[in-house]
Short mmCIF file of C-alpha atoms and ligand atoms in Angstrom, two decimals:
data_model
loop_
_atom_site.label_atom_id
_atom_site.label_comp_id
_atom_site.label_asym_id
_atom_site.label_seq_id
_atom_site.Cartn_x
_atom_site.Cartn_y
_atom_site.Cartn_z
CA UNK A 12 0.00 0.00 0.00
CA UNK A 13 1.53 3.33 -1.06
CA UNK A 14 1.88 6.05 1.57
CA UNK A 15 -0.47 8.97 1.06
CA UNK A 16 2.32 11.48 0.62
CA UNK A 17 1.24 13.49 -2.43
CA UNK A 18 -1.73 14.36 -4.65
CA UNK A 19 -1.31 11.47 -7.15
CA UNK A 20 -1.24 8.88 -4.35
CA UNK A 21 -4.30 10.45 -2.70
CA UNK A 22 -6.24 10.50 -5.98
CA UNK A 23 -5.22 6.90 -6.60
CA UNK A 24 -6.52 5.93 -3.14
CA UNK A 25 -9.82 7.73 -3.87
CA UNK A 26 -10.21 5.71 -7.06
CA UNK A 27 -9.47 2.53 -5.10
CA UNK A 28 -12.23 3.57 -2.70
CA UNK A 29 -14.65 3.50 -5.64
CA UNK A 30 -15.02 7.21 -6.39
CA UNK A 31 -15.64 7.90 -10.08
CA UNK A 32 -13.50 11.03 -9.98
CA UNK A 33 -11.15 12.69 -7.51
CA UNK A 34 -8.85 15.66 -7.45
CA UNK A 35 -7.03 18.20 -5.36
CA UNK A 36 -7.14 21.98 -5.41
CA UNK A 37 -5.90 24.86 -3.33
CA UNK A 38 -8.19 26.08 -0.59
CA UNK A 39 -8.99 29.52 -1.87
CA UNK A 40 -11.57 32.20 -1.43
CA UNK A 41 -14.39 31.99 -3.97
CA UNK A 42 -14.01 34.24 -7.01
CA UNK A 43 -17.85 34.22 -7.05
CA UNK A 44 -18.16 35.47 -3.49
CA UNK A 45 -20.26 38.45 -4.55
CA UNK A 46 -22.66 36.22 -6.56
CA UNK A 47 -23.16 34.01 -3.49
CA UNK A 48 -23.88 36.99 -1.23
CA UNK A 49 -26.25 38.52 -3.80
CA UNK A 50 -28.12 35.19 -4.10
CA UNK A 51 -28.82 35.33 -0.38
CA UNK A 52 -29.61 39.07 -0.39
CA UNK A 53 -32.17 38.45 -3.15
CA UNK A 54 -33.77 35.72 -1.01
CA UNK A 55 -33.04 33.10 -3.69
CA UNK A 56 -32.15 30.62 -0.90
CA UNK A 57 -35.89 30.43 -0.15
CA UNK A 58 -36.73 28.36 2.92
CA UNK A 59 -33.11 27.28 3.50
CA UNK A 60 -32.21 29.64 6.33
CA UNK A 61 -28.95 27.76 6.84
CA UNK A 62 -27.73 29.07 3.47
CA UNK A 63 -27.79 32.61 4.85
CA UNK A 64 -25.72 31.60 7.89
CA UNK A 65 -21.95 31.32 7.99
CA UNK A 66 -21.53 33.01 4.60
CA UNK A 67 -17.98 34.07 5.46
CA UNK A 68 -16.99 30.43 5.96
CA UNK A 69 -18.94 29.29 2.86
CA UNK A 70 -16.92 31.53 0.56
CA UNK A 71 -13.57 30.92 2.25
CA UNK A 72 -12.42 27.44 3.36
CA UNK A 73 -9.80 29.02 5.65
CA UNK A 74 -12.67 30.43 7.72
CA UNK A 75 -14.07 26.91 8.08
CA UNK A 76 -10.76 25.18 8.85
CA UNK A 77 -8.20 27.69 10.13
CA UNK A 78 -4.99 27.40 8.12
CA UNK A 79 -6.69 25.41 5.33
CA UNK A 80 -4.34 25.01 2.35
CA UNK A 81 -5.93 22.32 0.16
CA UNK A 82 -9.19 20.60 -0.65
CA UNK A 83 -9.45 16.95 -1.70
CA UNK A 84 -12.61 16.50 -3.79
CA UNK A 85 -14.37 13.25 -4.72
CA UNK A 86 -17.44 12.36 -6.76
CA UNK A 87 -19.70 9.32 -6.84
CA UNK A 88 -21.73 8.68 -9.98
CA UNK A 89 -25.18 7.70 -8.77
CA UNK A 90 -27.10 7.18 -12.01
CA UNK A 91 -26.70 6.65 -15.71
CA UNK A 92 -29.77 8.71 -16.57
CA UNK A 93 -31.75 5.89 -18.17
CA UNK A 94 -35.17 7.45 -18.92
CA UNK A 95 -37.89 6.49 -16.43
CA UNK A 96 -40.90 4.42 -17.38
CA UNK A 97 -43.52 6.87 -16.16
CA UNK A 98 -46.92 6.26 -14.63
CA UNK A 99 -49.05 9.06 -13.17
CA UNK A 100 -50.05 6.76 -10.26
CA UNK A 101 -46.48 6.88 -9.01
CA UNK A 102 -44.52 9.90 -7.77
CA UNK A 103 -40.89 9.93 -8.89
CA UNK A 104 -37.91 10.36 -6.55
CA UNK A 105 -34.88 12.28 -7.83
CA UNK A 106 -32.21 9.80 -8.88
CA UNK A 107 -29.67 10.82 -6.22
CA UNK A 108 -32.02 9.50 -3.50
CA UNK A 109 -33.18 6.24 -5.09
CA UNK A 110 -30.48 4.02 -3.63
CA UNK A 111 -28.55 4.32 -0.36
CA UNK A 112 -28.08 7.72 1.27
CA UNK A 113 -25.05 9.36 -0.38
CA UNK A 114 -24.16 11.21 2.80
CA UNK A 115 -23.57 7.86 4.53
CA UNK A 116 -22.04 6.08 1.54
CA UNK A 117 -19.50 8.83 0.80
CA UNK A 118 -18.78 9.80 4.37
CA UNK A 119 -17.74 6.28 5.41
CA UNK A 120 -15.06 6.19 2.70
CA UNK A 121 -13.96 9.80 3.20
CA UNK A 122 -13.65 9.24 6.97
CA UNK A 123 -11.44 6.20 6.29
CA UNK A 124 -9.26 8.29 3.99
CA UNK A 125 -9.08 11.17 6.48
CA UNK A 126 -8.06 8.78 9.29
CA UNK A 127 -5.29 7.38 7.14
CA UNK A 128 -4.12 10.90 6.29
CA UNK A 129 -4.17 11.89 9.98
CA UNK A 130 -1.84 8.98 10.76
CA UNK A 131 0.61 9.93 7.99
CA UNK A 132 0.43 13.68 8.56
CA UNK A 133 0.37 14.17 12.31
CA UNK A 134 -0.54 17.69 13.40
CA UNK A 135 -2.57 18.48 10.27
CA UNK A 136 -6.32 18.94 10.21
CA UNK A 137 -8.66 17.04 7.87
CA UNK A 138 -12.32 18.03 7.88
CA UNK A 139 -14.66 15.74 5.95
CA UNK A 140 -17.74 17.30 4.47
CA UNK A 141 -20.60 15.84 2.42
CA UNK A 142 -23.17 18.62 2.53
CA UNK A 143 -22.41 18.90 6.23
CA UNK A 144 -20.37 22.09 6.37
CA UNK A 145 -20.75 25.50 4.76
CA UNK A 146 -18.53 25.21 1.71
CA UNK A 147 -18.95 25.52 -2.08
CA UNK A 148 -18.46 21.90 -3.08
CA UNK A 149 -19.07 22.37 -6.83
CA UNK A 150 -16.53 25.16 -7.03
CA UNK A 151 -13.86 23.05 -5.31
CA UNK A 152 -14.72 20.21 -7.69
CA UNK A 153 -14.33 22.45 -10.73
CA UNK A 154 -11.03 23.80 -9.51
CA UNK A 155 -9.80 20.28 -8.75
CA UNK A 156 -10.45 19.33 -12.39
CA UNK A 157 -13.46 17.04 -11.84
CA UNK A 158 -15.55 18.91 -14.39
CA UNK A 159 -17.13 22.25 -15.12
CA UNK A 160 -20.16 24.05 -13.75
CA UNK A 161 -23.08 24.30 -16.19
CA UNK A 162 -25.89 26.83 -16.52
CA UNK A 163 -28.01 24.58 -14.30
CA UNK A 164 -25.29 25.27 -11.67
CA UNK A 165 -24.31 21.60 -11.47
CA UNK A 166 -20.86 20.14 -11.85
CA UNK A 167 -20.61 18.28 -15.15
CA UNK A 168 -17.82 15.73 -15.39
CA UNK A 169 -15.75 15.56 -18.55
CA UNK A 170 -15.53 12.73 -21.02
CA UNK A 171 -19.10 11.40 -20.71
CA UNK A 172 -19.12 11.38 -16.89
CA UNK A 173 -21.92 13.97 -16.92
CA UNK A 174 -23.67 15.50 -13.91
CA UNK A 175 -25.26 12.50 -12.15
CA UNK A 176 -22.69 13.08 -9.44
CA UNK A 177 -22.68 13.71 -5.72
CA UNK A 178 -19.69 15.45 -4.23
CA UNK A 179 -17.70 15.25 -1.05
CA UNK A 180 -14.59 17.09 0.16
CA UNK A 181 -11.83 16.97 2.76
CA UNK A 182 -10.60 20.45 3.67
CA UNK A 183 -7.10 20.21 5.06
CA UNK A 184 -4.18 22.26 6.36
CA UNK A 185 -1.88 20.01 4.32
CA UNK A 186 -0.21 21.67 1.32
CA UNK A 187 -0.97 19.54 -1.74
CA UNK A 188 -0.02 20.23 -5.34
CA UNK A 189 -3.16 20.61 -7.49
CA UNK A 190 -3.78 18.11 -10.27
CA UNK A 191 -5.81 19.95 -12.88
CA UNK A 192 -6.79 16.96 -15.01
CA UNK A 193 -7.55 14.57 -12.17
CA UNK A 194 -10.99 13.69 -13.53
CA UNK A 195 -9.42 11.35 -16.03
CA UNK A 196 -11.03 13.54 -18.65
CA UNK A 197 -9.51 16.25 -20.76
CA UNK A 198 -9.03 18.56 -17.79
CA UNK A 199 -10.46 21.45 -19.76
CA UNK A 200 -11.92 24.37 -17.91
CA UNK A 201 -14.44 27.03 -18.82
CA UNK A 202 -18.00 27.01 -20.04
CA UNK A 203 -19.36 23.52 -20.79
CA UNK A 204 -22.60 24.92 -22.26
CA UNK A 205 -21.82 27.18 -25.18
CA UNK A 206 -25.09 28.38 -26.70
CA UNK A 207 -27.16 25.55 -25.15
CA UNK A 208 -30.06 26.63 -22.92
CA UNK A 209 -31.93 23.32 -22.64
CA UNK A 210 -32.03 23.25 -18.83
CA UNK A 211 -33.17 26.88 -18.63
CA UNK A 212 -35.94 26.19 -21.16
CA UNK A 213 -37.01 22.83 -19.69
CA UNK A 214 -37.23 23.86 -16.04
CA UNK A 215 -40.98 23.64 -15.33
CA UNK A 216 -40.96 26.64 -13.00
CA UNK A 217 -38.41 28.87 -14.74
CA UNK A 218 -36.15 28.60 -11.67
CA UNK A 219 -32.91 28.67 -13.67
CA UNK A 220 -31.24 31.77 -14.95
CA UNK A 221 -27.80 30.86 -16.30
CA UNK A 222 -25.53 29.82 -13.37
CA UNK A 223 -28.16 30.54 -10.75
CA UNK A 224 -31.12 28.62 -9.35
CA UNK A 225 -33.93 30.29 -7.43
CA UNK A 226 -34.82 28.01 -4.54
CA UNK A 227 -38.12 29.82 -4.05
CA UNK A 228 -39.37 28.14 -7.22
CA UNK A 229 -37.08 25.11 -7.75
CA UNK A 230 -39.11 21.89 -7.27
CA UNK A 231 -36.20 20.26 -5.52
CA UNK A 232 -36.30 22.95 -2.82
CA UNK A 233 -40.10 23.07 -2.70
CA UNK A 234 -40.47 19.30 -2.23
CA UNK A 235 -37.45 18.59 -0.01
CA UNK A 236 -36.41 21.75 1.81
CA UNK A 237 -39.59 23.74 2.34
CA UNK A 238 -42.36 22.73 4.73
CA UNK A 239 -44.59 25.57 3.54
CA UNK A 240 -47.67 25.44 1.36
CA UNK A 241 -46.77 25.45 -2.36
CA UNK A 242 -48.39 28.37 -4.21
CA UNK A 243 -51.05 27.33 -6.75
CA UNK A 244 -49.12 28.73 -9.72
CA UNK A 245 -46.22 26.33 -8.95
CA UNK A 246 -48.37 23.32 -8.02
CA UNK A 247 -49.13 22.41 -11.64
CA UNK A 248 -45.37 22.26 -12.38
CA UNK A 249 -44.80 19.43 -9.90
CA UNK A 250 -45.99 16.81 -12.39
CA UNK A 251 -45.01 13.36 -11.22
CA UNK A 252 -42.15 14.43 -8.92
CA UNK A 253 -42.77 13.53 -5.29
CA UNK A 254 -39.23 14.11 -3.97
CA UNK A 255 -36.74 16.37 -5.80
CA UNK A 256 -36.56 16.90 -9.56
CA UNK A 257 -34.14 15.79 -12.28
CA UNK A 258 -35.43 17.68 -15.31
CA UNK A 259 -32.47 20.06 -15.69
CA UNK A 260 -30.17 17.03 -15.78
CA UNK A 261 -32.36 14.77 -17.92
CA UNK A 262 -32.29 17.31 -20.76
CA UNK A 263 -28.59 18.13 -20.57
CA UNK A 264 -26.62 17.02 -23.65
CA UNK A 265 -23.74 15.99 -21.36
CA UNK A 266 -26.01 13.36 -19.78
CA UNK A 267 -27.17 11.66 -22.96
CA UNK A 268 -26.01 8.05 -23.28
CA UNK A 269 -22.91 7.44 -25.32
CA UNK A 270 -20.55 4.50 -25.41
CA UNK A 271 -18.20 6.40 -23.12
CA UNK A 272 -20.92 7.43 -20.65
CA UNK A 273 -22.10 3.80 -20.37
CA UNK A 274 -18.57 2.74 -19.47
CA UNK A 275 -18.65 5.01 -16.40
CA UNK A 276 -21.61 3.11 -14.92
CA UNK A 277 -22.88 4.07 -11.47
CA UNK A 278 -21.60 3.16 -8.00
CA UNK A 279 -23.47 0.00 -6.85
CA UNK A 280 -24.58 1.61 -3.54
CA UNK A 281 -26.99 3.78 -5.53
CA UNK A 282 -28.79 0.86 -7.15
CA UNK A 283 -32.41 2.13 -6.95
CA UNK A 284 -34.75 0.57 -4.44
CA UNK A 285 -37.04 3.56 -3.97
CA UNK A 286 -37.36 5.09 -7.45
CA UNK A 287 -41.04 6.01 -7.05
CA UNK A 288 -43.92 5.80 -4.60
CA UNK A 289 -47.60 5.01 -5.07
CA UNK A 290 -49.31 8.41 -4.80
CA UNK A 291 -52.56 7.10 -3.27
CA UNK A 292 -50.60 5.10 -0.70
CA UNK A 293 -48.53 8.12 0.40
CA UNK A 294 -51.74 10.18 0.66
CA UNK A 295 -52.82 7.70 3.34
CA UNK A 296 -49.56 7.80 5.35
CA UNK A 297 -49.72 8.41 9.08
CA UNK A 298 -46.51 9.46 10.84
CA UNK A 299 -46.04 5.79 11.82
CA UNK A 300 -46.42 4.71 8.17
CA UNK A 301 -43.81 7.29 7.18
CA UNK A 302 -41.55 5.90 9.89
CA UNK A 303 -42.14 2.32 8.78
CA UNK A 304 -41.50 3.13 5.11
CA UNK A 305 -37.77 2.59 5.87
CA UNK A 306 -36.81 5.87 4.24
CA UNK A 307 -33.07 6.56 4.49
CA UNK A 308 -31.71 9.80 5.93
CA UNK A 309 -31.85 11.81 2.70
CA UNK A 310 -35.49 10.80 2.08
CA UNK A 311 -36.40 11.52 5.72
CA UNK A 312 -35.34 15.11 5.15
CA UNK A 313 -38.95 15.49 4.00
CA UNK A 314 -41.26 14.97 6.97
CA UNK A 315 -44.50 12.96 6.82
CA UNK A 316 -46.42 16.19 6.17
CA UNK A 317 -44.09 17.16 3.32
CA UNK A 318 -44.46 13.70 1.71
CA UNK A 319 -48.26 13.89 1.97
CA UNK A 320 -48.25 17.47 0.65
CA UNK A 321 -46.04 16.40 -2.28
CA UNK A 322 -48.29 13.41 -2.98
CA UNK A 323 -51.34 15.70 -2.99
CA UNK A 324 -49.64 17.95 -5.57
CA UNK A 325 -48.73 14.93 -7.71
CA UNK A 326 -52.34 13.72 -7.38
CA UNK A 327 -53.62 17.12 -8.53
CA UNK A 328 -51.32 16.94 -11.54
CA UNK A 329 -52.41 13.36 -12.33
CA UNK A 330 -56.09 14.40 -12.12
CA UNK A 331 -55.42 17.27 -14.53
CA UNK A 332 -53.30 15.18 -16.89
CA UNK A 333 -55.06 14.61 -20.22
CA UNK A 334 -52.24 13.14 -22.30
CA UNK A 335 -50.53 10.90 -19.76
CA UNK A 336 -48.90 7.77 -21.17
CA UNK A 337 -51.07 5.72 -18.78
CA UNK A 338 -54.04 7.87 -17.82
CA UNK A 339 -56.14 7.10 -14.74
CA UNK A 340 -59.26 5.01 -15.17
CA UNK A 341 -62.57 6.56 -14.08
CA UNK A 342 -62.48 4.47 -10.88
CA UNK A 343 -58.93 5.54 -10.09
CA UNK A 344 -59.84 9.19 -10.68
CA UNK A 345 -62.79 8.83 -8.31
CA UNK A 346 -60.71 7.20 -5.55
CA UNK A 347 -57.85 9.71 -5.85
CA UNK A 348 -60.23 12.65 -5.93
CA UNK A 349 -62.13 11.40 -2.88
CA UNK A 350 -58.88 11.02 -0.93
CA UNK A 351 -57.60 14.55 -1.66
CA UNK A 352 -61.06 16.03 -0.99
CA UNK A 353 -61.05 14.27 2.39
CA UNK A 354 -57.55 15.57 3.23
CA UNK A 355 -58.51 19.11 2.22
CA UNK A 356 -61.25 19.11 4.88
CA UNK A 357 -59.29 17.31 7.60
CA UNK A 358 -58.67 19.88 10.35
CA UNK A 359 -56.02 17.62 11.94
CA UNK A 360 -53.80 18.24 8.91
CA UNK A 361 -51.46 21.22 8.68
CA UNK A 362 -52.04 24.09 6.28
CA UNK A 363 -49.48 22.91 3.68
CA UNK A 364 -51.22 19.51 3.35
CA UNK A 365 -54.74 20.95 3.29
CA UNK A 366 -53.87 23.60 0.69
CA UNK A 367 -52.16 21.10 -1.60
CA UNK A 368 -55.13 18.73 -1.22
CA UNK A 369 -57.56 21.57 -1.87
CA UNK A 370 -55.67 22.47 -5.08
CA UNK A 371 -55.75 18.81 -6.12
CA UNK A 372 -59.46 18.48 -5.31
CA UNK A 373 -60.19 21.53 -7.46
CA UNK A 374 -59.52 19.27 -10.44
CA UNK A 375 -62.83 17.66 -11.39
CA UNK A 376 -63.26 14.01 -10.44
CA UNK A 377 -64.72 13.15 -13.84
CA UNK A 378 -62.65 12.48 -16.96
CA UNK A 379 -60.76 15.30 -18.61
CA UNK A 380 -59.54 17.21 -15.50
C1 B12 B 416 -28.36 24.72 -1.38
C2 B12 B 416 -28.28 23.53 -2.31
C3 B12 B 416 -29.36 23.28 -3.14
C4 B12 B 416 -30.51 24.27 -3.34
C5 B12 B 416 -30.03 25.45 -4.22
C6 B12 B 416 -29.34 24.97 -5.51
C7 B12 B 416 -28.20 25.84 -5.99
N1 B12 B 416 -27.98 25.76 -7.27
O1 B12 B 416 -27.52 26.50 -5.22
C8 B12 B 416 -31.61 23.36 -3.94
C9 B12 B 416 -32.47 22.79 -2.85
C10 B12 B 416 -32.49 24.04 -4.99
C11 B12 B 416 -30.77 22.22 -4.52
C12 B12 B 416 -31.21 21.40 -5.52
C13 B12 B 416 -30.47 20.37 -6.06
N2 B12 B 416 -29.30 19.88 -5.60
CO1 B12 B 416 -28.29 20.78 -4.20
N3 B12 B 416 -27.11 21.59 -2.99
C14 B12 B 416 -27.14 22.69 -2.29
C15 B12 B 416 -25.85 22.89 -1.47
C16 B12 B 416 -26.12 22.43 -0.03
C17 B12 B 416 -25.26 24.29 -1.50
C18 B12 B 416 -25.21 24.93 -2.89
C19 B12 B 416 -24.76 26.36 -2.82
O2 B12 B 416 -23.73 26.64 -2.27
N4 B12 B 416 -25.56 27.29 -3.37
C20 B12 B 416 -25.23 28.68 -3.27
C21 B12 B 416 -25.52 29.41 -4.59
C22 B12 B 416 -25.12 30.87 -4.44
O3 B12 B 416 -24.74 28.79 -5.60
P1 B12 B 416 -24.95 29.11 -7.18
O4 B12 B 416 -26.13 29.93 -7.38
O5 B12 B 416 -24.88 27.81 -7.90
O6 B12 B 416 -23.68 29.97 -7.57
C23 B12 B 416 -22.38 29.36 -7.62
C24 B12 B 416 -21.83 29.01 -9.01
O7 B12 B 416 -22.87 28.91 -9.98
C25 B12 B 416 -20.82 30.10 -9.28
N5 B12 B 416 -21.13 31.00 -10.33
C26 B12 B 416 -21.84 32.11 -10.19
N6 B12 B 416 -21.86 32.77 -11.36
C27 B12 B 416 -21.17 32.04 -12.26
C28 B12 B 416 -20.91 32.24 -13.60
C29 B12 B 416 -20.16 31.30 -14.30
C30 B12 B 416 -19.90 31.52 -15.75
C31 B12 B 416 -19.71 30.13 -13.63
C32 B12 B 416 -18.91 29.08 -14.35
C33 B12 B 416 -19.99 29.94 -12.26
C34 B12 B 416 -20.73 30.91 -11.60
O8 B12 B 416 -20.71 30.89 -8.11
C35 B12 B 416 -21.48 30.40 -7.06
C36 B12 B 416 -20.57 29.85 -5.99
O9 B12 B 416 -19.93 28.69 -6.41
C37 B12 B 416 -24.87 21.89 -2.22
C38 B12 B 416 -23.81 21.23 -1.35
C39 B12 B 416 -22.65 22.17 -1.09
N7 B12 B 416 -22.33 22.40 0.16
O10 B12 B 416 -22.07 22.70 -2.01
C40 B12 B 416 -25.85 20.86 -2.83
C41 B12 B 416 -25.52 20.30 -4.24
C42 B12 B 416 -25.16 21.46 -5.12
N8 B12 B 416 -26.80 19.75 -4.68
C43 B12 B 416 -26.69 18.68 -5.36
C44 B12 B 416 -27.77 18.03 -6.01
C45 B12 B 416 -27.54 16.61 -6.49
C46 B12 B 416 -29.00 18.70 -6.18
C47 B12 B 416 -30.18 18.26 -7.07
C48 B12 B 416 -29.76 17.63 -8.38
C49 B12 B 416 -31.09 17.29 -6.27
C50 B12 B 416 -32.37 16.92 -6.98
N9 B12 B 416 -32.33 16.11 -8.03
O11 B12 B 416 -33.46 17.31 -6.58
C51 B12 B 416 -30.93 19.61 -7.28
C52 B12 B 416 -30.44 20.34 -8.53
C53 B12 B 416 -31.06 21.68 -8.73
C54 B12 B 416 -30.08 22.67 -9.40
N10 B12 B 416 -30.16 22.82 -10.71
O12 B12 B 416 -29.25 23.27 -8.69
C55 B12 B 416 -25.24 18.26 -5.52
C56 B12 B 416 -24.77 18.63 -6.92
C57 B12 B 416 -23.73 17.70 -7.54
C58 B12 B 416 -23.32 18.24 -8.89
N11 B12 B 416 -23.22 17.40 -9.89
O13 B12 B 416 -23.07 19.42 -9.04
C59 B12 B 416 -24.55 19.07 -4.35
C60 B12 B 416 -23.12 19.51 -4.61
C61 B12 B 416 -24.63 18.17 -3.10
C62 B12 B 416 -23.55 17.10 -3.05
N12 B12 B 416 -22.83 17.00 -1.95
O14 B12 B 416 -23.33 16.37 -3.98
N13 B12 B 416 -29.55 22.16 -3.93
S1 SF4 B 417 -34.37 20.70 -10.23
FE1 SF4 B 417 -36.23 20.94 -11.55
S2 SF4 B 417 -37.26 22.77 -10.77
FE2 SF4 B 417 -35.15 22.79 -9.94
S3 SF4 B 417 -33.96 23.99 -11.38
FE3 SF4 B 417 -33.80 21.87 -12.07
S4 SF4 B 417 -35.48 21.61 -13.54
FE4 SF4 B 417 -35.90 23.48 -12.39
S1 SF4 B 418 -28.55 21.65 -20.48
FE1 SF4 B 418 -27.19 22.89 -21.77
S2 SF4 B 418 -27.11 24.86 -20.73
FE2 SF4 B 418 -27.89 23.39 -19.25
S3 SF4 B 418 -26.09 22.66 -18.12
FE3 SF4 B 418 -26.44 21.22 -19.81
S4 SF4 B 418 -25.12 22.01 -21.49
FE4 SF4 B 418 -25.35 23.66 -20.00
#
């Protein structure tokens, strides 16, 4: 086993740990600091109050880990982007959450790496972070050569790797020499989009302006991060998403299957076991049912009320859907409509659930929405 003495040996160890891509960059203050602060000033962080906290640390790793000199960045590929077989009776889960919880899967391996580094580099600090600390993971990844940031704000790996990636970092006081082409790709930097605007055009709520996402309207934020009622004008955009949204990645040319992209595969831990949920079933969930559904940590980020609210929105969309590939039968429409009408009147339910159910019940029970 080689000692982890330099960047190439660390990247090699990351690959051995099963990461699709890994790299090293200097810990530096964000050149986009002002864009980050403006995003928060504009309220584009929506319900995520934590994004307004610790901004100084978020834009400067040395504020998070005093004396930070380098960042080790890794990526797991969690999906290949195979199109879903869709059915309006089932609410889709965003691909990153369909298998095991990436926070757990990545953290276990990054902790092992950090422990090894602590033994070889006594006196240095190594802080592991998978969404768990205020830092700009995509920016570190871009700088470490894992890919480039697209207009949808996601990190797109080079050479067919695409954006079905989750990221993790180790911020350290250790001085490491950056490896710009560590992704195994062409190491190129700059704009991966050119004149393409597919994600901007396809986003059902218009949440994307190039290189910025508005979390007040992004379905991912509305279904996973916000416990509030979803305004009527956004409800119809939910479609068949019950947890998160993948549209801005599904349409991206960098995620279309090619021979090279197929070779990358996906890490086996993310093999889907919860790709979609029966909408009517979720509409009937009690808190105990939610608990018993064996949702992993990432899926439990949405509470029982949020799941039921999301299911009510998906039900409203299914009831309004005229051209679905597998439209509801008259009986199914009746049952779904009765359930949302019941929820809308149930005073034991919170406002977000009742409002979503009321919006769904506004669709007529008969054929044609
Ligand atoms: C908050 C957050 C969200 C929010 C806000 C999204 C956002 N774009 O910021 C919400 C809830 C909407 C969200 C949704 C999703 N998220 Co999220 N999210 C985060 C989190 C925790 C922080 C992101 C952040 O710092 N935002 C701050 C704002 C200011 O960033 P920004 O607007 O993108 O601006 C930056 C750049 O665009 C750049 N920039 C600004 N101007 C310009 C101009 C040019 C030309 C360029 C090149 C760059 C540039 O400067 C800014 C600073 O870097 C990160 C984890 C982390 N700690 O990094 C995960 C993270 C970004 N999310 C992730 C994922 C998987 C998702 C979803 C795909 C999940 C889903 N399917 O539902 C969606 C995708 C939606 C989307 N298009 O962004 C992954 C992304 C992996 C990847 N390939 O990039 C991350 C990295 C989590 C992880 N550990 O893997 N997320
Ligand atoms: S995740 Fe969905 S709603 Fe959010 S920016 Fe992407 S396409 Fe738009
Ligand atoms: S869809 Fe087009 S504009 Fe959007 S990230 Fe992909 S290449 Fe860039």
